[in-house]
C-alpha cells in the first residue's frame, strides 16, 4: 500500500489545482496571490488529513449555513432581547425566523421551540426539569440502557435526589420491547425518555408506538432526536412527542447550539435549570446567540429541503460500503436491527480483530469505535453490551458514519483499506489461526492458575 | 420565449458548475457539483413556465451563494 497522502487524498484534491490562476505547485509568491489561491494554500496545508467517516460525532457545516450566519457575526450584532432599538429588532426577527424554520422541520409551533446550547443541555433540561416540576406527585422516570451518556447521567442525578429510575433493557436488535415498556409504567411515572436514533448502532426506535403508549398512560414522552432530526422525517404531532432534543452540529449546522421542543397542548411544564433574565419563556435564561440560532434555523430549513435527496444518497453509499465489506470478509457482524435503522450509521464488528488496533491501522480514515464522548477509554461500548454483544465482539466494533458530503470514492477507499487491514490483522492473530483450525474459542479456559 | 429560456437555463447550469469547481475543499466541491447536476437533471422535463421561473430564481440565488464562498 502506498502512503495515504499519495493515494487517495492527493488524487481527490487534485482537481482543486485546476483553479483559473495556476502558478505551479511550489507557490513561492503566496503573498501576491488572489483570494482563491490563498484559500487553496490554506487548505493544502491540511492535504494529508484523513477522510472523514464519523458523521455521528459531528458534521461539517454546510456552506449554505455559514452563508446565512455570517451577517449576524459581523453586521447585525444586536442583542435579540433589546426592545428599544433597531439592532435588537433585526436580531430578534432573525431569531424568530430561525425558530420557525426549526419548528417547521418537526411539525411544531414556533412558540414550542427553545434554543439551548446543544442536545446535552436540552436533555438535561427536559429530564431534570420535568421530573423536578412534578416531584410532589410523581417520582418515577423510565429510560433505556442504550441512551446517550447525558440522559443516563441526568437520571443518576435524579436518583440521588430520591427519584426512582427504571433503566429498561433493549432486545438484541437494539429496539425497545413495547410490552415491557407498558408493564414498567407506574401510576407515579412522570417521564419516559427514549432516543429516536441510537448514536452508536443507528437503530430507530418505534417512536410512534411509544408515543401512543405514553399518551394513553398520561406519561410525558421525551425523545433525544439529535441523530434523527434532518435525517429522517420526524413529526411531533404524529408521534405524540412531548419533548424533543435537537442538536445543531449533527445536521450540518454550527456547534454550540441546539433546541428543545416543549409541547404546549397538552402543556408540559418544567423547572428551568438556568435562572436569570427570563429569556425563552423563562425556561432558559441567557441571551440567545443570534448567529448560532440563525445557523440552526438555516440548517433545519436546508435539511427539510434536502431530506429525501440526502437519505437516498446516504442509503446508497451505506449499502455500497456494507456490501463491499461483507462480500469480501467472513465473520463480520452488523450491530443493531437490520431493518429499523438509519442507514448512515453502520456499526460493524470484525470478529478476531481488536477494534482499537484496526482504528490505528486505518489512521487515514477518521472513524470511531462508538460515541465520541467515550472514545478516550478502551472499555467496550455500553450500548453494545446492552444489546447482548459478546465481550470480544464489542471490543472489535467500528462505527462508520456516512453523511451529506461523503463521496463514492471515500466509501470505496474505506472499504478496501478496511478489508486489507482486517485480513492483515487476522493473519497475525493466533485466535484467527485457531478458528481456522476448527477450535471453538468459547471452549477454551484462558486462566490457567 | 421557450428557446431563450432554454439558453438561459443552460447558461445558468454552466455558471453554477464553473463556480462549484472553485470550492477548495474536496468534499464541498464534489457535493456542489453533484447537487447542481442532480437538481438540473431532476427538473429537466419541467414544462410549467411558472415553475421553471421559480427554479431559475432559486438557481440564481444559489449561484450567488456559491460565488460568495
Coordinates of C-alpha atoms in Angstrom, one line a residue:
Chain A
X1 CA 0.0 0.0 0.0
X2 CA 1.2 3.5 -0.8
X3 CA 1.1 6.1 1.8
X4 CA -2.3 7.6 2.2
X5 CA -1.2 11.1 1.2
X6 CA 0.0 9.9 -2.1
X7 CA -3.0 7.7 -2.9
X8 CA -6.4 8.9 -2.2
X9 CA -6.2 12.3 -0.6
X10 CA -4.0 13.8 -3.2
X11 CA -5.9 12.2 -6.0
X12 CA -9.1 13.6 -4.7
X13 CA -7.7 17.0 -4.1
X14 CA -6.0 17.3 -7.5
X15 CA -8.9 19.0 -9.3
X16 CA -8.5 22.0 -7.0
X17 CA -5.3 22.7 -8.7
X18 CA -7.2 23.4 -11.9
X19 CA -8.1 26.8 -10.5
X20 CA -8.0 29.6 -13.0
X21 CA -4.8 31.2 -12.0
X22 CA -2.4 28.3 -11.5
X23 CA 1.1 29.3 -10.7
X24 CA 2.8 26.0 -10.3
X25 CA 2.7 23.9 -7.2
X26 CA 5.6 25.3 -5.2
X27 CA 3.8 28.6 -4.6
X28 CA 6.6 30.9 -3.8
X29 CA 4.7 34.1 -4.4
X30 CA 1.9 33.4 -2.0
X31 CA 1.6 37.0 -0.7
X32 CA 0.7 38.4 -4.1
X33 CA -1.9 35.8 -4.9
X34 CA -5.6 36.3 -5.5
X35 CA -8.1 35.2 -2.9
X36 CA -8.8 31.8 -4.4
X37 CA -5.1 30.8 -4.5
X38 CA -4.7 31.9 -0.9
X39 CA -7.6 29.7 0.1
X40 CA -6.1 26.8 -1.8
X41 CA -2.8 27.2 0.0
X42 CA -4.5 27.3 3.3
X43 CA -6.2 24.0 2.5
X44 CA -3.2 22.4 1.1
X45 CA -1.5 22.6 4.5
X46 CA -4.1 20.0 5.5
X47 CA -3.8 17.9 2.4
X48 CA -2.8 14.8 4.4
X49 CA -5.8 14.9 6.7
X50 CA -7.7 11.7 6.9
X51 CA -11.0 11.1 5.2
X52 CA -14.0 11.9 7.4
X53 CA -16.2 8.9 8.1
X54 CA -17.6 9.9 11.5
X55 CA -20.7 11.8 10.8
X56 CA -22.4 10.7 14.0
X57 CA -19.8 12.5 16.1
X58 CA -20.3 15.8 14.3
X59 CA -20.9 17.0 10.8
X60 CA -19.1 19.7 8.8
X61 CA -21.1 22.9 8.5
X62 CA -23.0 23.3 5.2
X63 CA -21.6 26.3 3.2
X64 CA -25.2 27.5 2.9
X65 CA -25.5 27.6 6.7
X66 CA -22.3 29.7 7.0
X67 CA -23.7 32.0 4.4
X68 CA -26.8 32.6 6.5
X69 CA -24.8 33.1 9.7
X70 CA -22.1 35.4 8.6
X71 CA -24.0 38.7 8.5
X72 CA -25.0 38.1 12.1
X73 CA -21.4 37.5 13.2
X74 CA -20.4 40.9 11.9
X75 CA -23.0 43.5 10.9
X76 CA -26.2 42.5 12.7
X77 CA -24.8 42.2 16.2
X78 CA -27.7 43.5 18.2
X79 CA -28.9 41.6 21.3
X80 CA -32.1 39.9 20.2
X81 CA -33.7 40.8 23.6
X82 CA -33.1 44.5 23.2
X83 CA -36.6 46.0 22.6
X84 CA -35.5 49.7 22.4
X85 CA -33.6 49.9 19.1
X86 CA -33.3 48.6 15.6
X87 CA -30.2 46.5 16.3
X88 CA -32.3 44.4 18.7
X89 CA -35.3 44.2 16.4
X90 CA -33.4 42.9 13.5
X91 CA -31.7 40.2 15.6
X92 CA -35.0 39.3 17.1
X93 CA -36.7 38.9 13.8
X94 CA -33.8 36.7 12.5
X95 CA -34.1 34.6 15.7
X96 CA -37.8 34.2 15.3
X97 CA -37.4 33.2 11.6
X98 CA -34.9 30.6 12.8
X99 CA -37.3 29.4 15.4
X100 CA -40.0 29.0 12.7
X101 CA -37.6 27.0 10.5
X102 CA -36.8 24.6 13.3
X103 CA -40.5 24.3 14.1
X104 CA -41.4 23.6 10.5
X105 CA -38.9 20.7 10.2
X106 CA -40.5 18.8 13.1
X107 CA -44.1 19.9 12.6
X108 CA -44.3 22.1 15.7
X109 CA -45.4 25.6 16.5
X110 CA -42.5 28.2 16.8
X111 CA -43.6 29.0 20.3
X112 CA -42.8 25.5 21.3
X113 CA -39.1 25.8 20.4
X114 CA -36.5 26.8 23.0
X115 CA -32.9 27.5 21.9
X116 CA -30.3 25.8 24.1
X117 CA -26.6 25.2 23.8
X118 CA -26.9 21.7 22.4
X119 CA -28.6 18.4 22.8
X120 CA -26.9 17.7 26.1
X121 CA -28.4 20.8 27.6
X122 CA -31.8 20.0 26.1
X123 CA -31.7 16.5 27.5
X124 CA -30.7 17.8 30.9
X125 CA -33.4 20.4 30.9
X126 CA -36.1 18.0 29.8
X127 CA -35.3 15.2 32.2
X128 CA -34.4 17.1 35.3
X129 CA -36.9 19.9 34.5
X130 CA -40.0 17.7 34.1
X131 CA -39.1 15.3 36.9
X132 CA -38.5 18.1 39.4
X133 CA -41.6 20.1 38.4
X134 CA -43.9 17.1 39.1
X135 CA -41.9 15.7 42.0
X136 CA -44.6 16.2 44.6
X137 CA -46.9 13.7 42.9
X138 CA -44.7 11.7 40.6
X139 CA -41.3 10.3 41.4
X140 CA -40.6 7.7 38.8
X141 CA -38.7 8.1 35.5
X142 CA -38.2 5.5 32.8
X143 CA -35.3 5.4 30.3
X144 CA -33.4 2.7 28.4
X145 CA -29.9 1.3 28.8
X146 CA -28.8 2.4 25.4
X147 CA -29.4 6.1 25.9
X148 CA -26.7 8.7 25.4
X149 CA -24.5 9.4 28.4
X150 CA -26.1 12.8 29.2
X151 CA -29.5 11.2 29.6
X152 CA -28.2 8.4 31.8
X153 CA -26.2 10.8 33.9
X154 CA -29.2 13.2 34.3
X155 CA -31.1 10.2 35.6
X156 CA -28.3 9.3 38.0
X157 CA -28.6 12.9 39.4
X158 CA -32.3 12.4 39.8
X159 CA -31.7 9.1 41.6
X160 CA -29.5 10.9 44.1
X161 CA -32.4 13.3 44.7
X162 CA -34.7 10.5 45.6
X163 CA -36.4 9.7 42.4
X164 CA -36.7 6.1 41.3
X165 CA -35.4 5.3 37.8
X166 CA -36.1 2.3 35.6
X167 CA -33.4 1.6 33.0
X168 CA -35.1 -0.7 30.5
X169 CA -33.1 -3.3 28.7
X170 CA -33.4 -3.5 25.0
X171 CA -33.8 -6.5 22.7
X172 CA -30.7 -7.9 21.0
X173 CA -31.6 -5.9 17.9
X174 CA -31.4 -2.7 19.9
X175 CA -35.1 -2.0 19.9
X176 CA -37.3 -1.4 22.9
X177 CA -39.7 -4.1 23.9
X178 CA -43.1 -2.3 23.9
X179 CA -44.8 -4.8 26.2
X180 CA -42.0 -4.4 28.7
X181 CA -42.3 -0.7 28.5
X182 CA -46.1 -0.8 29.1
X183 CA -45.6 -3.1 32.1
X184 CA -42.9 -0.7 33.6
X185 CA -45.2 2.4 33.6
X186 CA -46.4 3.0 37.1
X187 CA -49.1 5.4 38.3
X188 CA -46.3 7.8 39.6
X189 CA -44.3 7.7 36.4
X190 CA -43.8 11.3 35.2
X191 CA -41.5 10.9 32.2
X192 CA -40.2 8.4 29.7
X193 CA -37.0 9.2 27.7
X194 CA -36.1 7.2 24.6
X195 CA -33.7 8.3 21.9
X196 CA -35.1 8.3 18.3
X197 CA -31.9 7.0 16.6
X198 CA -29.1 5.5 18.6
X199 CA -25.8 7.3 18.1
X200 CA -23.7 4.1 18.2
X201 CA -25.7 1.4 16.4
X202 CA -28.1 3.6 14.4
X203 CA -31.3 1.7 15.3
X204 CA -34.5 3.7 15.1
X205 CA -36.9 3.1 18.0
X206 CA -40.6 2.7 17.3
X207 CA -41.3 6.3 18.3
X208 CA -44.9 6.4 17.2
X209 CA -45.9 3.4 19.2
X210 CA -44.0 4.6 22.2
X211 CA -45.7 8.0 21.9
X212 CA -49.1 6.3 21.7
X213 CA -48.4 4.3 24.9
X214 CA -47.2 7.3 26.8
X215 CA -50.2 9.5 25.8
X216 CA -52.7 6.8 26.8
X217 CA -51.0 6.3 30.2
X218 CA -50.5 10.1 30.9
X219 CA -46.7 9.9 30.9
X220 CA -44.7 12.7 29.3
X221 CA -42.6 11.4 26.4
X222 CA -39.1 12.9 25.8
X223 CA -37.0 11.8 22.9
X224 CA -33.4 12.7 22.1
X225 CA -33.6 13.2 18.4
X226 CA -30.1 14.7 17.9
X227 CA -29.2 12.0 15.4
X228 CA -32.7 11.9 13.7
X229 CA -33.8 15.4 13.0
X230 CA -33.0 16.4 9.5
X231 CA -32.0 12.8 8.6
X232 CA -35.4 11.1 8.8
X233 CA -38.8 12.7 8.8
X234 CA -39.8 13.5 12.4
X235 CA -43.2 14.9 13.3
X236 CA -44.0 15.7 16.9
X237 CA -47.8 15.7 16.4
X238 CA -47.9 12.3 14.6
X239 CA -45.6 10.7 17.1
X240 CA -47.2 12.3 20.1
X241 CA -43.8 13.6 21.4
X242 CA -44.0 16.0 24.3
X243 CA -40.3 17.0 24.5
X244 CA -37.6 16.6 21.9
X245 CA -33.9 17.5 21.9
X246 CA -32.2 18.8 18.7
X247 CA -28.6 19.4 18.1
X248 CA -27.2 21.9 15.6
X249 CA -23.9 20.3 14.7
X250 CA -25.5 16.9 13.9
X251 CA -27.4 18.3 11.0
X252 CA -24.7 20.4 9.3
X253 CA -25.3 23.4 11.5
X254 CA -23.0 25.2 13.9
X255 CA -21.6 23.7 17.1
X256 CA -22.8 25.1 20.4
X257 CA -26.4 25.4 19.6
X258 CA -29.4 23.1 19.9
X259 CA -33.1 23.3 20.7
X260 CA -35.6 21.7 22.9
X261 CA -39.2 21.2 21.8
X262 CA -41.7 21.6 24.6
X263 CA -45.3 20.8 23.9
X264 CA -47.9 23.5 24.7
X265 CA -51.1 21.5 24.3
X266 CA -51.4 19.4 26.4
X267 CA -49.0 21.6 28.3
X268 CA -45.7 20.2 29.5
X269 CA -44.2 22.2 32.4
X270 CA -40.6 22.1 33.5
X271 CA -38.4 23.7 36.1
X272 CA -35.7 25.7 34.5
X273 CA -32.1 24.7 35.1
X274 CA -30.8 28.2 34.4
X275 CA -32.3 31.2 36.0
X276 CA -31.8 34.8 35.1
X277 CA -33.3 37.3 32.6
X278 CA -36.2 35.1 31.7
X279 CA -35.4 34.7 28.1
X280 CA -37.1 31.8 26.1
X281 CA -40.3 31.9 28.1
X282 CA -38.3 31.8 31.4
X283 CA -37.2 28.3 30.7
X284 CA -33.7 29.1 29.5
X285 CA -32.4 32.4 30.7
X286 CA -29.4 33.8 28.9
X287 CA -29.0 35.8 25.7
X288 CA -29.8 33.7 22.6
X289 CA -26.7 33.6 20.4
X290 CA -28.3 35.1 17.2
X291 CA -25.7 33.8 14.7
X292 CA -25.9 30.3 16.1
X293 CA -29.6 30.3 16.2
X294 CA -29.8 31.6 12.6
X295 CA -27.4 28.8 11.7
X296 CA -29.5 26.2 13.3
X297 CA -32.6 27.6 11.5
X298 CA -30.8 27.6 8.2
X299 CA -29.5 24.0 8.8
X300 CA -33.1 22.9 9.6
X301 CA -34.6 24.5 6.5
X302 CA -31.8 23.0 4.3
X303 CA -32.3 19.6 5.9
X304 CA -36.0 19.8 5.2
X305 CA -35.3 20.7 1.5
X306 CA -32.6 18.0 1.1
X307 CA -34.0 15.3 3.3
X308 CA -35.2 13.0 0.6
X309 CA -32.2 13.5 -1.6
X310 CA -29.7 13.0 1.3
X311 CA -31.5 10.0 2.5
X312 CA -31.4 8.3 -0.9
X313 CA -27.8 9.1 -1.3
X314 CA -26.7 8.0 2.2
X315 CA -28.7 4.7 1.8
X316 CA -26.9 4.1 -1.5
X317 CA -23.5 4.8 0.0
X318 CA -24.1 2.7 3.1
X319 CA -25.3 -0.2 1.0
X320 CA -22.2 0.1 -1.1
X321 CA -19.9 0.0 2.0
X322 CA -21.7 -2.9 3.7
X323 CA -21.9 -5.0 0.5
X324 CA -18.3 -4.5 -0.3
X325 CA -17.0 -5.3 3.2
X326 CA -19.5 -8.2 3.8
X327 CA -18.8 -9.8 0.4
X328 CA -15.0 -9.9 0.9
X329 CA -14.7 -10.6 4.7
X330 CA -16.1 -13.5 6.6
X331 CA -17.2 -13.1 10.2
X332 CA -18.4 -9.5 10.1
X333 CA -21.5 -8.8 12.2
X334 CA -23.7 -5.8 11.8
X335 CA -24.8 -4.5 15.2
X336 CA -28.4 -3.4 15.6
X337 CA -31.6 -4.2 13.8
X338 CA -31.1 -4.6 10.0
X339 CA -34.4 -3.0 9.0
X340 CA -35.4 -0.3 11.5
X341 CA -32.3 1.8 11.3
X342 CA -30.8 5.0 9.9
X343 CA -28.6 3.8 7.1
X344 CA -25.9 6.5 7.7
X345 CA -24.7 4.8 10.9
X346 CA -23.1 1.5 10.2
X347 CA -21.7 -0.4 13.2
X348 CA -19.8 -3.5 12.3
X349 CA -18.0 -6.0 14.5
X350 CA -15.0 -7.7 12.9
X351 CA -14.5 -10.9 14.8
X352 CA -11.0 -11.8 15.9
X353 CA -9.7 -8.3 15.3
X354 CA -9.2 -5.8 18.1
X355 CA -11.2 -2.6 17.3
X356 CA -8.6 -0.2 18.6
X357 CA -5.8 -1.8 16.5
X358 CA -8.0 -1.6 13.4
X359 CA -8.7 2.0 14.1
X360 CA -4.9 2.6 14.3
X361 CA -4.3 0.7 11.1
X362 CA -7.0 2.8 9.4
X363 CA -5.4 6.0 10.6
X364 CA -6.0 7.8 7.3
X365 CA -9.8 7.4 7.7
X366 CA -11.4 9.2 10.6
X367 CA -13.5 6.5 12.3
X368 CA -14.5 5.7 15.8
X369 CA -15.5 2.7 17.8
X370 CA -18.5 4.3 19.3
X371 CA -19.6 7.5 20.9
X372 CA -17.1 10.4 20.8
X373 CA -17.7 11.0 24.5
X374 CA -16.3 7.6 25.4
X375 CA -13.8 7.2 22.7
X376 CA -10.9 8.0 25.1
X377 CA -11.4 4.8 27.1
X378 CA -10.7 1.3 25.9
X379 CA -13.8 0.0 27.6
X380 CA -16.2 -1.7 25.2
X381 CA -19.3 0.4 24.5
X382 CA -22.1 0.1 27.0
X383 CA -24.6 0.2 24.1
X384 CA -23.1 -2.9 22.6
X385 CA -23.1 -4.7 25.9
X386 CA -26.8 -3.7 26.4
X387 CA -27.8 -5.4 23.2
X388 CA -26.0 -8.5 24.4
X389 CA -23.0 -8.4 22.1
X390 CA -20.2 -10.7 23.4
X391 CA -17.3 -9.0 25.1
X392 CA -14.9 -9.9 22.3
X393 CA -17.2 -8.7 19.5
X394 CA -17.9 -5.5 21.4
X395 CA -14.2 -4.9 21.5
X396 CA -13.9 -5.3 17.8
X397 CA -16.6 -3.0 16.6
X398 CA -16.2 0.1 14.4
X399 CA -18.8 2.8 13.5
X400 CA -18.8 4.1 10.0
X401 CA -20.7 7.4 9.7
X402 CA -21.9 8.5 6.2
X403 CA -23.3 11.9 5.5
X404 CA -24.2 14.6 3.0
X405 CA -20.6 15.2 1.9
X406 CA -19.4 11.7 1.6
X407 CA -18.3 10.6 -1.8
X408 CA -18.3 7.2 -3.6
X409 CA -14.5 7.3 -3.7
X410 CA -14.3 7.8 0.0
X411 CA -16.6 4.8 0.7
X412 CA -14.6 2.6 -1.7
X413 CA -11.3 3.6 -0.3
X414 CA -12.5 3.0 3.3
X415 CA -13.9 -0.4 2.4
X416 CA -10.8 -1.5 0.5
X417 CA -8.5 -0.3 3.2
X418 CA -10.7 -1.9 5.9
X419 CA -10.7 -5.3 4.1
X420 CA -7.0 -5.2 3.6
X421 CA -6.2 -4.3 7.3
X422 CA -8.7 -6.8 8.7
X423 CA -7.1 -9.5 6.7
X424 CA -3.6 -8.4 7.8
X425 CA -4.6 -8.3 11.4
X426 CA -6.3 -11.6 11.3
X427 CA -3.2 -13.2 9.8
X428 CA -1.2 -12.0 12.8
X429 CA -3.8 -13.2 15.2
X430 CA -3.4 -16.5 17.0
X431 CA -7.1 -16.6 17.6
X432 CA -7.9 -16.5 13.9
X433 CA -5.4 -19.3 13.3
X434 CA -7.2 -21.4 16.0
X435 CA -10.5 -20.7 14.4
X436 CA -9.2 -21.7 11.0
X437 CA -8.1 -25.0 12.6
X438 CA -11.6 -25.6 13.8
X439 CA -11.1 -24.9 17.5
X440 CA -14.1 -23.4 19.3
X441 CA -12.8 -20.4 21.2
X442 CA -15.6 -20.5 23.7
X443 CA -14.4 -23.9 24.9
X444 CA -11.0 -22.6 25.9
X445 CA -10.2 -21.8 29.5
X446 CA -8.0 -18.8 29.4
X447 CA -6.9 -18.6 33.0
X448 CA -4.6 -21.4 33.9
X449 CA -3.9 -20.5 37.5
Chain B
X1 CA -39.6 32.6 -25.2
X2 CA -39.1 28.9 -24.9
X3 CA -35.9 29.0 -26.8
X4 CA -34.3 31.9 -24.9
X5 CA -35.4 30.3 -21.7
X6 CA -33.6 27.2 -22.7
X7 CA -30.3 29.0 -23.3
X8 CA -30.8 30.8 -20.1
X9 CA -31.1 27.6 -18.2
X10 CA -28.1 26.1 -19.9
X11 CA -26.0 29.2 -19.2
X12 CA -27.0 29.2 -15.5
X13 CA -26.2 25.5 -15.3
X14 CA -22.7 26.1 -16.8
X15 CA -22.1 29.1 -14.5
X16 CA -23.1 27.0 -11.4
X17 CA -20.8 24.2 -12.4
X18 CA -17.9 26.5 -13.1
X19 CA -18.3 28.3 -9.7
X20 CA -18.8 25.0 -7.9
X21 CA -15.4 23.8 -9.2
X22 CA -13.8 26.7 -7.2
X23 CA -14.6 25.2 -3.8
X24 CA -11.1 24.5 -2.4
X25 CA -12.3 21.7 -0.1
X26 CA -12.7 18.3 -1.8
X27 CA -16.0 17.3 -0.1
X28 CA -17.7 20.6 -0.6
X29 CA -16.6 20.8 -4.2
X30 CA -17.8 17.3 -5.1
X31 CA -21.1 17.9 -3.2
X32 CA -21.8 21.2 -5.0
X33 CA -21.1 19.7 -8.5
X34 CA -23.2 16.6 -7.7
X35 CA -26.1 18.6 -6.2
X36 CA -26.2 21.1 -9.1
X37 CA -26.2 18.3 -11.7
X38 CA -28.8 16.3 -9.9
X39 CA -31.1 19.3 -9.4
X40 CA -31.0 20.2 -13.1
X41 CA -31.5 16.6 -14.1
X42 CA -34.4 16.2 -11.8
X43 CA -36.2 19.1 -13.3
X44 CA -35.2 18.7 -16.9
X45 CA -38.7 17.7 -18.0
X46 CA -40.3 20.6 -16.2
X47 CA -42.8 22.2 -18.6
X48 CA -44.7 24.7 -16.5
X49 CA -43.2 28.1 -17.2
X50 CA -44.1 29.4 -13.7
X51 CA -42.2 26.5 -12.0
X52 CA -39.3 27.0 -14.4
X53 CA -39.2 30.7 -13.5
X54 CA -39.2 29.8 -9.8
X55 CA -36.5 27.3 -10.2
X56 CA -34.4 29.8 -12.2
X57 CA -34.8 32.4 -9.4
X58 CA -33.7 29.7 -6.8
X59 CA -30.8 28.8 -9.1
X60 CA -29.6 32.4 -9.4
X61 CA -29.7 32.8 -5.6
X62 CA -27.7 29.6 -5.2
X63 CA -25.2 30.7 -7.8
X64 CA -24.7 34.0 -5.8
X65 CA -24.3 31.9 -2.7
X66 CA -21.6 29.7 -4.3
X67 CA -19.8 32.8 -5.5
X68 CA -19.7 34.2 -2.0
X69 CA -17.9 31.2 -0.6

